[in-house]
Short mmCIF file of C-alpha atoms in Angstrom, two decimals:
data_model
loop_
_atom_site.label_atom_id
_atom_site.label_comp_id
_atom_site.label_asym_id
_atom_site.label_seq_id
_atom_site.Cartn_x
_atom_site.Cartn_y
_atom_site.Cartn_z
CA MET A 1 0.11 -0.06 0.28
CA LYS A 2 1.83 3.24 -0.63
CA ALA A 3 2.67 6.00 1.63
CA TRP A 4 0.22 8.68 1.14
CA LYS A 5 -2.62 6.05 1.16
CA LYS A 6 -1.75 5.12 4.66
CA GLY A 7 -1.54 8.56 5.95
CA ILE A 8 -5.05 9.54 5.08
CA ILE A 9 -6.28 6.45 6.90
CA ALA A 10 -4.40 6.84 10.22
CA SER A 11 -5.73 10.97 9.41
CA LEU A 12 -9.03 10.10 9.75
CA VAL A 13 -8.48 7.79 12.72
CA LEU A 14 -7.59 9.64 14.82
CA ALA A 15 -9.97 12.67 14.01
CA SER A 16 -12.46 10.09 14.32
CA VAL A 17 -11.09 9.24 17.33
CA ALA A 18 -10.88 12.66 18.45
CA THR A 19 -14.72 13.83 17.58
CA PHE A 20 -15.25 10.63 19.54
CA THR A 21 -13.06 11.17 22.75
CA VAL A 22 -14.42 15.76 22.81
CA TYR A 23 -18.51 14.46 22.27
CA GLY A 24 -17.60 12.06 25.36
CA MET A 25 -16.45 14.34 27.60
CA THR A 26 -18.40 16.89 26.56
CA LYS A 27 -21.49 14.79 27.19
CA GLY A 28 -20.09 13.40 30.27
CA LYS A 29 -19.56 16.87 31.49
CA ASP A 30 -23.04 17.15 30.59
CA LEU A 31 -23.81 14.36 33.08
CA ALA A 32 -22.09 15.64 36.01
CA VAL A 33 -23.01 18.96 36.41
CA SER A 34 -27.17 17.76 36.00
CA GLY A 35 -26.11 15.37 38.03
CA TYR A 36 -27.41 12.37 35.86
CA GLU A 37 -26.96 8.58 37.74
CA GLU A 38 -28.12 5.13 36.05
CA THR A 39 -31.42 3.98 37.33
CA PHE A 40 -32.31 0.25 37.29
CA GLU A 41 -35.63 -1.41 36.77
CA LEU A 42 -36.80 -4.75 38.72
CA ILE A 43 -38.76 -6.78 37.47
CA SER A 44 -40.44 -9.94 39.15
CA PRO A 45 -40.77 -13.71 38.09
CA MET A 46 -44.64 -14.20 37.81
CA TYR A 47 -46.37 -17.13 37.43
CA GLU A 48 -47.56 -17.49 33.61
CA ASP A 49 -49.83 -20.16 32.15
CA LEU A 50 -48.05 -21.77 29.34
CA SER A 51 -50.71 -24.23 28.48
CA THR A 52 -49.01 -25.46 24.58
CA VAL A 53 -52.37 -24.37 21.78
CA VAL A 54 -52.37 -25.89 18.31
CA MET A 55 -53.93 -23.28 16.27
CA VAL A 56 -56.93 -24.41 13.29
CA PRO A 57 -58.52 -22.10 10.81
CA GLY A 58 -61.73 -24.29 10.21
CA SER A 59 -65.64 -23.68 9.03
CA LEU A 60 -68.18 -24.89 10.51
CA GLU A 61 -70.31 -28.02 9.46
CA LEU A 62 -73.91 -29.63 10.68
CA VAL A 63 -73.22 -33.07 11.63
CA ASN A 64 -76.53 -34.54 11.98
CA ARG A 65 -78.67 -33.59 8.92
CA GLN A 66 -81.52 -34.90 6.13
CA ILE A 67 -81.98 -34.98 2.34
CA VAL A 68 -84.79 -36.46 0.95
CA GLN A 69 -84.69 -35.88 -2.82
CA PRO A 70 -87.21 -36.66 -5.54
CA SER A 71 -88.44 -39.95 -6.46
CA ALA A 72 -89.60 -40.69 -9.84
CA GLU A 73 -90.90 -44.16 -9.52
CA GLN A 74 -92.66 -43.66 -6.46
CA GLY A 75 -94.89 -40.96 -8.31
CA SER A 76 -96.80 -38.67 -7.24
CA TYR A 77 -96.22 -37.21 -3.22
CA GLN A 78 -97.69 -33.72 -0.63
CA VAL A 79 -95.11 -32.52 2.23
CA LEU A 80 -96.36 -32.54 5.44
CA VAL A 81 -94.43 -29.83 6.20
CA GLU A 82 -93.32 -26.01 6.43
CA VAL A 83 -89.80 -24.39 6.17
CA GLY A 84 -89.27 -23.44 10.09
CA ASP A 85 -91.00 -26.78 10.66
CA GLU A 86 -89.92 -28.33 14.18
CA VAL A 87 -89.37 -32.21 14.22
CA GLU A 88 -89.15 -34.95 16.13
CA GLU A 89 -87.11 -38.07 14.75
CA GLY A 90 -90.37 -40.77 13.48
CA THR A 91 -92.44 -36.89 12.63
CA PRO A 92 -93.50 -37.82 8.90
CA ILE A 93 -92.50 -35.40 6.10
CA LEU A 94 -93.95 -36.28 2.95
CA GLN A 95 -96.51 -38.99 2.03
CA TYR A 96 -96.57 -40.45 -2.14
CA SER A 97 -99.53 -41.49 -3.70
CA THR A 98 -101.02 -44.60 -2.23
CA THR A 99 -103.60 -44.85 -4.07
CA GLU A 100 -102.70 -48.37 -6.29
CA ILE A 101 -101.16 -49.53 -3.22
CA ASP A 102 -104.56 -49.32 -0.92
CA PHE A 103 -106.10 -51.35 -3.22
CA GLU A 104 -103.66 -54.19 -2.87
CA ILE A 105 -104.33 -53.89 -0.02
CA GLN A 106 -108.02 -54.22 0.79
CA ASP A 107 -107.92 -57.00 -2.60
CA LEU A 108 -105.83 -58.94 0.30
CA GLU A 109 -107.76 -58.06 3.46
CA LEU A 110 -111.13 -59.55 0.96
CA GLN A 111 -108.82 -62.67 0.51
CA ILE A 112 -107.96 -63.35 3.95
CA GLU A 113 -111.59 -63.04 4.91
CA GLN A 114 -113.00 -65.23 2.62
CA ALA A 115 -110.34 -68.17 3.80
CA GLN A 116 -111.01 -67.27 7.32
CA THR A 117 -115.09 -67.90 6.58
CA THR A 118 -114.35 -71.52 4.56
CA VAL A 119 -112.06 -72.50 7.32
CA ARG A 120 -114.79 -71.82 9.86
CA ASN A 121 -116.97 -72.94 7.61
CA LEU A 122 -114.80 -76.33 7.03
CA THR A 123 -114.52 -75.98 11.38
CA ALA A 124 -118.20 -76.50 11.50
CA SER A 125 -118.68 -79.39 9.16
CA GLU A 126 -115.62 -81.19 11.52
CA ALA A 127 -117.96 -80.59 14.41
CA GLU A 128 -120.93 -82.02 12.82
CA LEU A 129 -118.57 -84.86 11.71
CA THR A 130 -117.55 -85.84 14.58
CA LYS A 131 -120.53 -85.23 16.39
CA ARG A 132 -122.54 -88.19 14.05
CA LYS A 133 -119.61 -90.83 14.72
CA ASN A 134 -120.59 -90.92 18.73
CA GLY A 135 -124.21 -90.90 17.11
CA PRO A 136 -126.95 -92.84 15.94
CA ASP A 137 -126.22 -92.72 12.39
CA VAL A 138 -123.81 -95.08 13.09
CA LYS A 139 -124.63 -98.33 14.78
CA PRO A 140 -127.45 -100.15 13.25
CA THR A 141 -130.54 -101.46 13.13
CA TYR A 142 -133.30 -104.10 13.89
CA LEU A 143 -137.23 -104.65 12.28
CA GLU A 144 -138.86 -107.14 14.14
CA ASP A 145 -141.52 -109.00 11.88
CA GLU A 146 -145.35 -109.34 14.27
CA GLU A 147 -146.34 -112.13 13.80
CA THR A 148 -143.66 -114.33 13.73
CA GLY A 149 -141.56 -111.93 15.92
CA ASP A 150 -138.08 -112.02 13.40
CA ARG A 151 -135.50 -109.54 13.88
CA THR A 152 -133.81 -108.19 11.33
CA GLU A 153 -130.91 -105.88 11.08
CA ILE A 154 -130.95 -102.54 9.10
CA GLU A 155 -127.55 -101.28 8.28
CA PRO A 156 -126.57 -97.34 9.63
CA LEU A 157 -127.06 -94.97 7.46
CA VAL A 158 -123.00 -94.42 7.47
CA THR A 159 -120.44 -95.88 8.88
CA ILE A 160 -117.43 -94.73 10.92
CA ALA A 161 -114.89 -95.56 8.04
CA GLU A 162 -116.87 -93.48 5.72
CA LEU A 163 -117.01 -90.24 8.75
CA ASP A 164 -113.33 -90.69 9.34
CA ALA A 165 -113.15 -90.27 5.71
CA GLU A 166 -114.77 -86.63 5.28
CA LEU A 167 -113.36 -85.97 7.97
CA ALA A 168 -109.82 -86.57 5.99
CA GLU A 169 -110.87 -84.09 3.74
CA LEU A 170 -112.22 -81.54 5.65
CA ALA A 171 -108.65 -81.86 7.14
CA ASP A 172 -106.79 -81.30 3.57
CA GLN A 173 -108.87 -78.43 2.42
CA LYS A 174 -108.72 -76.58 6.02
CA LYS A 175 -104.73 -77.31 5.70
CA ALA A 176 -105.40 -75.67 2.31
CA GLU A 177 -107.49 -73.03 3.33
CA SER A 178 -104.84 -71.89 6.09
CA TYR A 179 -101.93 -72.14 3.92
CA ALA A 180 -103.82 -69.49 1.46
CA ILE A 181 -104.69 -67.18 5.05
CA SER A 182 -100.74 -67.31 5.60
CA ARG A 183 -99.67 -66.73 2.14
CA LEU A 184 -102.26 -63.37 2.22
CA GLN A 185 -100.86 -61.78 5.32
CA ASN A 186 -97.14 -62.33 4.23
CA GLN A 187 -98.45 -59.84 1.40
CA LEU A 188 -100.72 -57.41 2.71
CA GLU A 189 -97.68 -57.47 5.39
CA THR A 190 -95.63 -56.78 2.82
CA ALA A 191 -98.02 -53.91 1.00
CA LYS A 192 -98.73 -52.74 4.23
CA LYS A 193 -94.42 -52.35 4.77
CA GLN A 194 -94.94 -50.34 0.90
CA LYS A 195 -97.09 -48.17 1.56
CA GLY A 196 -95.28 -47.68 4.87
CA GLU A 197 -92.24 -46.87 2.61
CA LEU A 198 -94.60 -43.67 1.17
CA THR A 199 -94.34 -41.38 3.37
CA LEU A 200 -91.26 -40.41 4.63
CA THR A 201 -90.58 -39.56 8.08
CA SER A 202 -87.17 -37.58 9.35
CA THR A 203 -84.46 -39.45 11.48
CA ILE A 204 -82.98 -36.54 13.21
CA ASN A 205 -84.74 -34.48 15.40
CA GLY A 206 -83.84 -31.45 13.84
CA ARG A 207 -85.69 -28.10 11.50
CA VAL A 208 -86.73 -27.74 8.31
CA LEU A 209 -84.60 -25.49 6.11
CA SER A 210 -85.50 -25.95 3.04
CA VAL A 211 -89.20 -26.87 1.09
CA ASN A 212 -88.87 -27.78 -3.16
CA ASP A 213 -92.75 -28.19 -3.87
CA GLN A 214 -92.00 -28.69 -7.48
CA GLY A 215 -89.15 -30.97 -7.33
CA GLY A 216 -87.12 -31.33 -10.47
CA ASN A 217 -85.51 -27.69 -10.59
CA THR A 218 -82.02 -27.37 -10.34
CA ASP A 219 -79.53 -24.75 -9.37
CA ASP A 220 -77.00 -22.96 -11.57
CA LEU A 221 -74.52 -25.76 -12.13
CA GLY A 222 -77.33 -28.17 -12.98
CA ASN A 223 -77.25 -30.44 -9.73
CA SER A 224 -80.74 -31.55 -9.18
CA LEU A 225 -82.05 -29.30 -6.18
CA PRO A 226 -83.13 -31.95 -2.75
CA LEU A 227 -87.44 -31.34 -2.29
CA MET A 228 -86.25 -31.51 1.31
CA GLU A 229 -83.17 -30.41 4.49
CA ILE A 230 -84.02 -30.58 8.37
CA ALA A 231 -81.13 -30.00 9.84
CA ASP A 232 -79.96 -30.10 13.90
CA THR A 233 -78.68 -26.97 14.08
CA THR A 234 -77.90 -26.87 17.44
CA GLN A 235 -75.20 -29.09 16.93
CA PHE A 236 -71.45 -28.04 14.69
CA THR A 237 -68.08 -29.32 13.85
CA ILE A 238 -65.47 -27.10 12.77
CA THR A 239 -62.57 -29.05 10.55
CA GLY A 240 -58.95 -27.44 9.24
CA ASN A 241 -55.83 -28.83 9.17
CA VAL A 242 -53.08 -29.24 11.10
CA SER A 243 -49.59 -29.90 10.03
CA GLU A 244 -47.55 -33.47 10.35
CA ARG A 245 -46.22 -32.64 14.17
CA GLN A 246 -49.62 -30.96 15.54
CA SER A 247 -50.67 -33.97 14.79
CA LEU A 248 -48.99 -36.19 16.69
CA ASP A 249 -49.66 -33.08 19.70
CA VAL A 250 -53.36 -33.04 19.10
CA GLU A 251 -56.01 -36.18 20.11
CA LEU A 252 -59.11 -37.29 20.49
CA GLY A 253 -60.73 -35.63 23.76
CA HIS A 254 -58.58 -32.75 23.75
CA VAL A 255 -60.44 -29.10 25.20
CA ALA A 256 -60.66 -26.35 22.38
CA SER A 257 -61.91 -22.74 22.00
CA ILE A 258 -62.96 -21.09 19.03
CA TYR A 259 -63.61 -17.29 17.66
CA SER A 260 -65.84 -15.94 14.77
CA ASP A 261 -65.22 -12.98 13.27
CA THR A 262 -68.30 -12.47 11.82
CA ILE A 263 -70.14 -12.62 14.81
CA GLU A 264 -69.50 -10.31 17.99
CA GLU A 265 -68.52 -11.97 20.87
CA GLY A 266 -68.78 -14.95 19.91
CA PHE A 267 -67.18 -17.94 21.99
CA TRP A 268 -67.75 -21.21 21.85
CA SER A 269 -66.05 -24.39 23.97
CA GLY A 270 -65.93 -27.46 22.02
CA GLU A 271 -63.54 -31.21 21.37
CA VAL A 272 -62.07 -33.52 19.37
CA ILE A 273 -63.81 -36.54 18.10
CA ASP A 274 -61.38 -37.79 15.48
CA VAL A 275 -58.33 -37.01 14.20
CA SER A 276 -57.49 -37.39 10.13
CA TYR A 277 -54.73 -40.83 9.81
CA PHE A 278 -54.77 -40.08 6.77
CA PRO A 279 -54.09 -36.18 4.85
CA THR A 280 -55.32 -33.70 2.85
CA GLU A 281 -56.39 -34.28 -0.83
CA GLY A 282 -54.98 -32.56 -3.43
CA ASP A 283 -53.08 -31.22 -6.07
CA ASP A 284 -50.65 -28.78 -5.06
CA TRP A 285 -49.41 -30.83 -2.08
CA TYR A 286 -46.51 -33.45 -3.67
CA GLY A 287 -43.13 -31.81 -3.04
CA ASP A 288 -44.25 -29.52 -0.55
CA SER A 289 -41.78 -28.61 2.42
CA SER A 290 -43.83 -27.86 4.95
CA GLY A 291 -45.01 -31.23 4.87
CA SER A 292 -48.73 -32.90 4.15
CA GLN A 293 -51.73 -31.24 5.96
CA TYR A 294 -54.35 -33.78 8.20
CA PRO A 295 -58.15 -32.74 9.35
CA VAL A 296 -59.04 -32.83 12.33
CA THR A 297 -62.65 -32.30 13.79
CA ILE A 298 -63.81 -30.53 16.52
CA LYS A 299 -67.54 -30.87 17.83
CA ILE A 300 -68.97 -27.55 19.75
CA THR A 301 -70.27 -29.07 23.34
CA GLU A 302 -70.82 -25.42 24.93
CA GLY A 303 -71.85 -21.85 23.29
CA GLU A 304 -75.35 -20.98 21.58
CA THR A 305 -75.43 -21.93 18.47
CA GLU A 306 -78.61 -19.99 17.30
CA ASN A 307 -76.32 -17.73 15.04
CA LEU A 308 -74.00 -20.34 13.33
CA ARG A 309 -74.80 -21.23 9.88
CA PRO A 310 -72.69 -23.74 7.80
CA GLY A 311 -69.92 -22.48 6.14
CA TYR A 312 -68.69 -19.90 9.02
CA GLN A 313 -65.66 -19.53 8.86
CA VAL A 314 -64.09 -19.55 12.60
CA MET A 315 -60.54 -20.16 14.53
CA ALA A 316 -60.26 -23.38 17.55
CA GLU A 317 -57.73 -22.90 20.12
CA ILE A 318 -56.84 -27.02 20.96
CA VAL A 319 -54.79 -27.12 24.04
CA THR A 320 -52.22 -29.75 24.12
CA SER A 321 -50.47 -29.62 27.19
CA GLU A 322 -52.43 -27.38 30.34
CA GLU A 323 -49.27 -25.69 32.36
CA MET A 324 -48.79 -23.23 35.24
CA GLY A 325 -44.89 -21.61 35.54
CA LEU A 326 -43.14 -19.09 36.58
CA THR A 327 -41.65 -16.80 34.14
CA LEU A 328 -39.69 -13.64 33.41
CA ASP A 329 -38.63 -11.30 30.18
CA MET A 330 -36.19 -13.29 28.16
CA GLU A 331 -34.05 -10.26 27.74
CA LEU A 332 -33.27 -9.63 31.14
CA VAL A 333 -31.38 -13.11 31.04
CA GLN A 334 -27.65 -13.00 30.45
CA TYR A 335 -25.66 -15.82 29.30
CA ASP A 336 -21.62 -16.66 29.92
CA GLU A 337 -19.30 -19.74 30.63
CA MET A 338 -21.19 -20.65 33.54
CA GLY A 339 -24.61 -20.70 32.25
CA SER A 340 -27.41 -18.81 32.47
CA PHE A 341 -27.53 -15.70 34.90
CA VAL A 342 -29.00 -12.22 36.34
CA PHE A 343 -29.53 -10.37 38.71
CA VAL A 344 -31.21 -9.29 41.39
CA TYR A 345 -31.77 -6.54 43.92
CA GLU A 346 -30.11 -6.92 47.18
CA ASP A 347 -29.80 -4.66 49.95
CA GLY A 348 -29.21 -2.51 47.29
CA VAL A 349 -26.80 -3.60 45.53
CA ALA A 350 -26.74 -6.28 42.11
CA VAL A 351 -25.82 -9.79 43.36
CA ARG A 352 -25.81 -12.58 40.62
CA ARG A 353 -28.18 -15.69 40.68
CA GLU A 354 -27.55 -19.00 38.46
CA ILE A 355 -30.59 -19.99 36.78
CA GLU A 356 -32.19 -22.90 35.17
CA ILE A 357 -34.54 -21.83 32.21
CA ASP A 358 -36.52 -23.37 29.05
CA TYR A 359 -38.62 -22.52 26.67
CA ALA A 360 -41.33 -20.63 27.46
CA ASN A 361 -43.23 -18.96 24.41
CA ASP A 362 -41.51 -16.11 21.92
CA TYR A 363 -40.44 -13.15 25.27
CA SER A 364 -40.26 -15.46 28.30
CA VAL A 365 -38.19 -17.62 29.38
CA LYS A 366 -39.79 -20.23 32.21
CA ILE A 367 -37.61 -20.42 35.22
CA LEU A 368 -36.80 -23.68 36.62
CA ASP A 369 -34.69 -23.21 39.43
CA GLY A 370 -33.24 -20.02 41.23
CA LEU A 371 -35.42 -17.06 40.99
CA THR A 372 -39.36 -17.07 43.40
CA GLU A 373 -42.46 -14.39 42.86
CA GLU A 374 -40.79 -12.34 45.61
CA ASP A 375 -37.25 -12.24 43.54
CA LEU A 376 -35.99 -8.68 42.84
CA VAL A 377 -34.70 -9.37 39.21
CA ILE A 378 -32.65 -6.00 37.52
CA ALA A 379 -33.50 -4.70 34.47
CA ASP A 380 -29.97 -4.71 32.92
CA TYR A 381 -30.81 -4.48 29.77
CA MET A 382 -27.41 -3.01 28.43
CA GLN A 383 -25.39 -5.41 30.30
CA MET A 384 -24.01 -2.52 32.87
CA VAL A 385 -24.17 -4.21 36.25
CA THR A 386 -21.54 -6.10 38.13
CA GLU A 387 -21.96 -8.32 41.03
CA GLY A 388 -21.53 -6.04 44.19
CA MET A 389 -23.13 -2.83 42.33
CA SER A 390 -25.00 -0.18 44.26
CA ILE A 391 -28.32 0.22 42.50
CA THR A 392 -30.15 2.67 42.57
CA VAL A 393 -34.17 1.93 41.29
CA SER A 394 -36.11 3.70 38.87
CA GLU A 395 -39.61 5.78 39.78
CA PHE A 396 -41.08 3.39 37.00
CA ASN A 397 -41.22 -0.27 36.73
CA GLU A 398 -42.63 -1.84 33.11
CA GLU A 399 -45.77 -2.65 35.97
CA GLY A 400 -46.46 1.00 37.05
CA PHE A 401 -44.92 2.55 40.13
CA TYR A 402 -42.37 0.39 41.59
CA GLU A 403 -44.21 -1.52 45.36
CA GLU A 404 -47.23 -0.60 43.81
CA GLY A 405 -46.40 3.78 43.39
CA PHE A 406 -43.95 4.42 45.00
CA ILE A 407 -40.24 4.34 46.43
CA GLU A 408 -40.29 3.67 49.91
CA GLY A 409 -39.61 6.97 52.06
CA GLU A 410 -38.84 9.15 48.15
CA PHE A 411 -42.30 10.82 47.92
CA GLU A 412 -44.59 12.27 50.43
CA GLU A 413 -47.84 12.33 50.35
CA GLY A 414 -49.78 15.19 48.28
CA GLU A 415 -46.70 16.65 47.04
CA PHE A 416 -47.99 15.28 43.36
CA ASP A 417 -51.41 17.44 44.17
CA GLU A 418 -53.74 19.03 42.05
CA GLY A 419 -52.13 22.79 41.15
CA GLU A 420 -48.42 21.22 42.16
CA PHE A 421 -46.27 21.71 38.75
CA ASP A 422 -46.64 24.86 36.73
CA GLU A 423 -47.30 23.91 32.79
CA ASN A 424 -43.81 27.53 32.33
CA GLU A 425 -41.84 25.21 34.03
CA PHE A 426 -42.25 22.11 31.64
CA ASP A 427 -41.87 24.58 28.68
CA ASP A 428 -38.93 26.46 30.63
CA VAL A 429 -36.88 22.28 31.00
CA GLU A 430 -37.94 21.85 26.88
CA GLN A 431 -36.06 25.53 25.26
CA GLU A 432 -33.23 24.46 28.23
CA ASP A 433 -32.91 21.20 26.06
CA GLU A 434 -33.49 23.03 22.45
CA THR A 435 -30.41 25.22 23.60
CA GLU A 436 -27.87 22.77 24.20
CA GLU A 437 -28.70 20.76 21.35
CA LEU A 438 -27.75 23.50 19.72
CA GLU A 439 -24.47 24.18 21.21
CA GLU A 440 -23.79 20.27 20.80
CA GLN A 441 -23.95 21.78 17.58
CA GLU A 442 -22.27 24.20 16.92
CA GLY A 443 -19.19 22.23 18.11
CA ASP A 444 -19.45 19.72 16.25
CA ASP A 445 -18.94 22.07 12.99
CA GLU A 446 -16.36 23.57 14.69
CA LEU A 447 -14.83 19.87 15.28
#
């Protein structure tokens, strides 16, 4: 390097050192004149909720929903409910035409009645034949000759064998009729079941949300509109996605707090009822460095649901662990080769305290050992404090006044009463500050 270049660099360094030296001496003189003394805030560790949560944005979905589609095979129908009706499970909501099935049922009932009449008649005939078997018709009679006195045997009107044959025939007829009655009764039961299927009932407890009396209508995309829609508007779920790591933390039964920007002061409690084993299906997940997303379903268990609607966007905070811990502002913790430490305020001086910490959140550390709630930690943000250093406490702390507003013995009661200060005093102070700044600027210009 050429000598003249070295000379220029050396001159610049000397000028810089001189400038800062003069400036430092000037500021030091000002601080000494004004009696300035470094003060420090004292901050106590405090217990904080360190529960871990997983934030899940999602949308509302109905838990129980019944959609009725029109059936061309069933023909005409009659809607039995109106929009807004509250229905219970089993309530008739739609009746298809039953004209044909009613005729079929009537015919079957008539055939069954005729067959039953035939069976009754056959039973009466059996009783008559059985009575004849024990009567005189099956016994022989005798005719006596009046002149000779001889008796001549006359055969009975019917033999027992003949009556037994008739009884057997009647039994066969009754058996056939009984079989016919059973078959007709089965047909009648089937017909009545078919008629029952023509009466649609609600499968849930809920409210009728829509009714399409005409049927056959379609939406803008050409999809057929449902004939009727019923839903339980008191039960909702939230469906959202979590990351791969979060899917390991979220478990069934975890409690969730749910918020909505749509509904003012909306707050609900919920419970995780499903964590999908499979990731969401999509075209853009492959090769995504953020990993796959896994659907999570949360059911609302507490809170007013009257104003909720399917599709509303909500935010769920799933509590994966609950814990209270002693915390401290992480900016107050210092580190060296021995580990982590802070300076605590004891009898007016700074005392080094070794501490054991763990991560709490983005702004605090969790105190595992070394501090209590009663300790007063010196807010040494600039790391100016040393062991045994005398500490002057600041009038104001991060939490407001130290020791509930005042440092003991520093101020007298009533010192800050109304009228104690004059606004002109503050104007004079501001004017003095501006004069000092101008003088400093002139000194810098001269340098």
